[in-house]
């Protein structure tokens, strides 16, 4: 890779997304039924907490960018998002069991997390089959790139990085860098 034109820029995410009156109104209207809300939550337009908002917990300083969808799909499903975590534009989180995202995580736009799979018995039509669900756990200080898909039963440990466009269907060790479909280890953070 040619470093001739490479520059390093300061992360301005929190500089450009500060609490204001509009965000407070959105928080009251869209998040009022959540189980627990931290302070200084920033919520862009067109964010929706679907079906069972009482099963959603948002920590302090969470940023939900435009088009985010968070959906516990049944009365027993839960979603917890830790402090100082941001969800990029049009990120989708669908939980049938439990999805936990730690503190200080960055989740880029168009990321999709789903903790369940339909069964595939040939005796029944696909749309009538039951589902299996298994927790997704994302530890602290994780960066998930644009367009990543995280599937049922995955644990992403502290400090890991998932490259854009990856499909994660197995666990990711601490400080590892994973990429591909399916995602495989390509490096480690130094």
GROMACS .gro file of C-alpha atoms in nm:
model
  190
    1UNK     CA    1   0.000   0.000   0.000
    2UNK     CA    2   0.131   0.342  -0.092
    3UNK     CA    3   0.151   0.569   0.216
    4UNK     CA    4   0.232   0.877   0.008
    5UNK     CA    5  -0.116   1.032   0.047
    6UNK     CA    6  -0.199   0.880   0.384
    7UNK     CA    7  -0.303   1.112   0.667
    8UNK     CA    8  -0.416   1.049   1.025
    9UNK     CA    9  -0.726   1.235   1.142
   10UNK     CA   10  -0.870   1.295   1.486
   11UNK     CA   11  -1.189   1.101   1.569
   12UNK     CA   12  -1.462   1.368   1.574
   13UNK     CA   13  -1.764   1.143   1.635
   14UNK     CA   14  -1.854   1.289   1.975
   15UNK     CA   15  -1.763   1.643   1.865
   16UNK     CA   16  -2.025   1.629   1.588
   17UNK     CA   17  -2.290   1.451   1.797
   18UNK     CA   18  -2.366   1.647   2.110
   19UNK     CA   19  -2.684   1.635   2.319
   20UNK     CA   20  -2.931   1.906   2.221
   21UNK     CA   21  -3.302   1.979   2.240
   22UNK     CA   22  -3.388   1.776   1.928
   23UNK     CA   23  -3.201   1.472   2.060
   24UNK     CA   24  -3.375   1.504   2.396
   25UNK     CA   25  -3.716   1.512   2.226
   26UNK     CA   26  -3.626   1.206   2.015
   27UNK     CA   27  -3.508   1.027   2.328
   28UNK     CA   28  -3.833   1.098   2.510
   29UNK     CA   29  -4.050   0.995   2.215
   30UNK     CA   30  -3.861   0.692   2.083
   31UNK     CA   31  -3.690   0.553   2.391
   32UNK     CA   32  -3.944   0.621   2.665
   33UNK     CA   33  -4.039   0.254   2.707
   34UNK     CA   34  -3.686   0.111   2.728
   35UNK     CA   35  -3.585  -0.078   3.040
   36UNK     CA   36  -3.296   0.152   3.123
   37UNK     CA   37  -3.149   0.462   2.965
   38UNK     CA   38  -2.814   0.615   3.048
   39UNK     CA   39  -2.735   0.984   3.032
   40UNK     CA   40  -2.633   1.187   2.727
   41UNK     CA   41  -2.779   0.947   2.471
   42UNK     CA   42  -2.770   1.088   2.118
   43UNK     CA   43  -3.043   0.968   1.882
   44UNK     CA   44  -3.059   1.066   1.516
   45UNK     CA   45  -3.381   1.079   1.316
   46UNK     CA   46  -3.562   0.765   1.204
   47UNK     CA   47  -3.428   0.542   1.485
   48UNK     CA   48  -3.670   0.274   1.601
   49UNK     CA   49  -3.687   0.044   1.901
   50UNK     CA   50  -3.925  -0.227   1.785
   51UNK     CA   51  -4.160  -0.480   1.950
   52UNK     CA   52  -4.035  -0.504   2.313
   53UNK     CA   53  -3.856  -0.177   2.403
   54UNK     CA   54  -3.880  -0.266   2.774
   55UNK     CA   55  -3.612  -0.531   2.703
   56UNK     CA   56  -3.356  -0.275   2.579
   57UNK     CA   57  -3.085  -0.123   2.800
   58UNK     CA   58  -2.874   0.169   2.673
   59UNK     CA   59  -2.570   0.293   2.867
   60UNK     CA   60  -2.432   0.645   2.904
   61UNK     CA   61  -2.319   0.840   2.597
   62UNK     CA   62  -2.463   0.592   2.346
   63UNK     CA   63  -2.499   0.727   1.991
   64UNK     CA   64  -2.769   0.583   1.763
   65UNK     CA   65  -2.724   0.713   1.408
   66UNK     CA   66  -3.004   0.757   1.155
   67UNK     CA   67  -3.197   0.444   1.059
   68UNK     CA   68  -3.082   0.222   1.348
   69UNK     CA   69  -3.327  -0.058   1.432
   70UNK     CA   70  -3.311  -0.238   1.767
   71UNK     CA   71  -3.558  -0.523   1.809
   72UNK     CA   72  -3.603  -0.775   2.088
   73UNK     CA   73  -3.830  -1.013   1.894
   74UNK     CA   74  -4.010  -1.168   2.188
   75UNK     CA   75  -4.094  -1.096   2.552
   76UNK     CA   76  -3.785  -1.285   2.680
   77UNK     CA   77  -3.530  -1.141   2.436
   78UNK     CA   78  -3.290  -0.869   2.551
   79UNK     CA   79  -3.047  -0.619   2.403
   80UNK     CA   80  -2.791  -0.429   2.610
   81UNK     CA   81  -2.561  -0.160   2.470
   82UNK     CA   82  -2.278  -0.033   2.692
   83UNK     CA   83  -2.140   0.311   2.769
   84UNK     CA   84  -1.973   0.525   2.500
   85UNK     CA   85  -2.080   0.292   2.220
   86UNK     CA   86  -2.197   0.415   1.880
   87UNK     CA   87  -2.419   0.238   1.627
   88UNK     CA   88  -2.367   0.355   1.267
   89UNK     CA   89  -2.629   0.447   1.011
   90UNK     CA   90  -2.887   0.176   0.937
   91UNK     CA   91  -2.742  -0.080   1.178
   92UNK     CA   92  -2.988  -0.358   1.261
   93UNK     CA   93  -2.991  -0.558   1.586
   94UNK     CA   94  -3.248  -0.839   1.614
   95UNK     CA   95  -3.250  -1.053   1.929
   96UNK     CA   96  -3.456  -1.363   1.996
   97UNK     CA   97  -3.250  -1.445   2.307
   98UNK     CA   98  -2.974  -1.205   2.417
   99UNK     CA   99  -2.736  -0.960   2.249
  100UNK     CA  100  -2.484  -0.772   2.461
  101UNK     CA  101  -2.254  -0.498   2.328
  102UNK     CA  102  -1.986  -0.368   2.565
  103UNK     CA  103  -1.844  -0.026   2.645
  104UNK     CA  104  -1.644   0.192   2.404
  105UNK     CA  105  -1.746   0.000   2.091
  106UNK     CA  106  -1.775   0.144   1.741
  107UNK     CA  107  -2.022  -0.027   1.511
  108UNK     CA  108  -2.007   0.112   1.157
  109UNK     CA  109  -2.304   0.165   0.922
  110UNK     CA  110  -2.511  -0.117   0.774
  111UNK     CA  111  -2.403  -0.375   1.032
  112UNK     CA  112  -2.646  -0.658   1.109
  113UNK     CA  113  -2.660  -0.868   1.428
  114UNK     CA  114  -2.904  -1.158   1.460
  115UNK     CA  115  -2.891  -1.424   1.732
  116UNK     CA  116  -3.126  -1.680   1.575
  117UNK     CA  117  -3.161  -1.916   1.278
  118UNK     CA  118  -3.460  -2.093   1.129
  119UNK     CA  119  -3.455  -2.471   1.138
  120UNK     CA  120  -3.435  -2.644   0.800
  121UNK     CA  121  -3.630  -2.970   0.825
  122UNK     CA  122  -3.754  -3.078   0.484
  123UNK     CA  123  -4.089  -3.207   0.618
  124UNK     CA  124  -4.215  -2.851   0.680
  125UNK     CA  125  -4.223  -2.531   0.477
  126UNK     CA  126  -3.942  -2.297   0.581
  127UNK     CA  127  -4.179  -2.023   0.691
  128UNK     CA  128  -4.347  -2.252   0.947
  129UNK     CA  129  -4.033  -2.384   1.115
  130UNK     CA  130  -3.914  -2.304   1.465
  131UNK     CA  131  -3.597  -2.108   1.535
  132UNK     CA  132  -3.284  -2.170   1.738
  133UNK     CA  133  -3.128  -1.880   1.923
  134UNK     CA  134  -2.791  -1.837   2.094
  135UNK     CA  135  -2.643  -1.528   2.263
  136UNK     CA  136  -2.420  -1.279   2.084
  137UNK     CA  137  -2.164  -1.114   2.311
  138UNK     CA  138  -1.941  -0.824   2.205
  139UNK     CA  139  -1.688  -0.721   2.469
  140UNK     CA  140  -1.546  -0.371   2.534
  141UNK     CA  141  -1.336  -0.168   2.288
  142UNK     CA  142  -1.446  -0.354   1.974
  143UNK     CA  143  -1.454  -0.197   1.628
  144UNK     CA  144  -1.693  -0.351   1.376
  145UNK     CA  145  -1.655  -0.228   1.018
  146UNK     CA  146  -1.921  -0.130   0.766
  147UNK     CA  147  -2.156  -0.401   0.645
  148UNK     CA  148  -2.049  -0.672   0.890
  149UNK     CA  149  -2.290  -0.955   0.970
  150UNK     CA  150  -2.263  -1.115   1.316
  151UNK     CA  151  -2.446  -1.443   1.352
  152UNK     CA  152  -2.595  -1.650   1.634
  153UNK     CA  153  -2.369  -1.772   1.914
  154UNK     CA  154  -2.070  -1.547   1.839
  155UNK     CA  155  -1.848  -1.403   2.111
  156UNK     CA  156  -1.619  -1.115   2.011
  157UNK     CA  157  -1.362  -1.057   2.283
  158UNK     CA  158  -1.214  -0.730   2.409
  159UNK     CA  159  -1.033  -0.505   2.165
  160UNK     CA  160  -1.109  -0.705   1.850
  161UNK     CA  161  -1.150  -0.550   1.504
  162UNK     CA  162  -1.382  -0.689   1.237
  163UNK     CA  163  -1.307  -0.570   0.883
  164UNK     CA  164  -1.578  -0.423   0.661
  165UNK     CA  165  -1.802  -0.671   0.483
  166UNK     CA  166  -1.711  -0.967   0.704
  167UNK     CA  167  -1.950  -1.242   0.810
  168UNK     CA  168  -1.870  -1.352   1.166
  169UNK     CA  169  -1.995  -1.702   1.249
  170UNK     CA  170  -1.731  -1.806   1.507
  171UNK     CA  171  -1.570  -1.654   1.816
  172UNK     CA  172  -1.307  -1.379   1.785
  173UNK     CA  173  -1.021  -1.373   2.042
  174UNK     CA  174  -0.898  -1.060   2.224
  175UNK     CA  175  -0.729  -0.794   2.012
  176UNK     CA  176  -0.757  -1.004   1.696
  177UNK     CA  177  -0.831  -0.858   1.354
  178UNK     CA  178  -1.074  -1.069   1.151
  179UNK     CA  179  -1.186  -1.032   0.789
  180UNK     CA  180  -1.369  -1.225   0.521
  181UNK     CA  181  -1.675  -1.438   0.463
  182UNK     CA  182  -1.658  -1.633   0.681
  183UNK     CA  183  -1.431  -1.411   0.890
  184UNK     CA  184  -1.085  -1.546   0.969
  185UNK     CA  185  -0.795  -1.404   1.169
  186UNK     CA  186  -0.573  -1.182   0.955
  187UNK     CA  187  -0.378  -1.004   1.229
  188UNK     CA  188  -0.359  -0.875   1.583
  189UNK     CA  189  -0.373  -0.524   1.728
  190UNK     CA  190  -0.037  -0.401   1.850
   0.00000   0.00000   0.00000
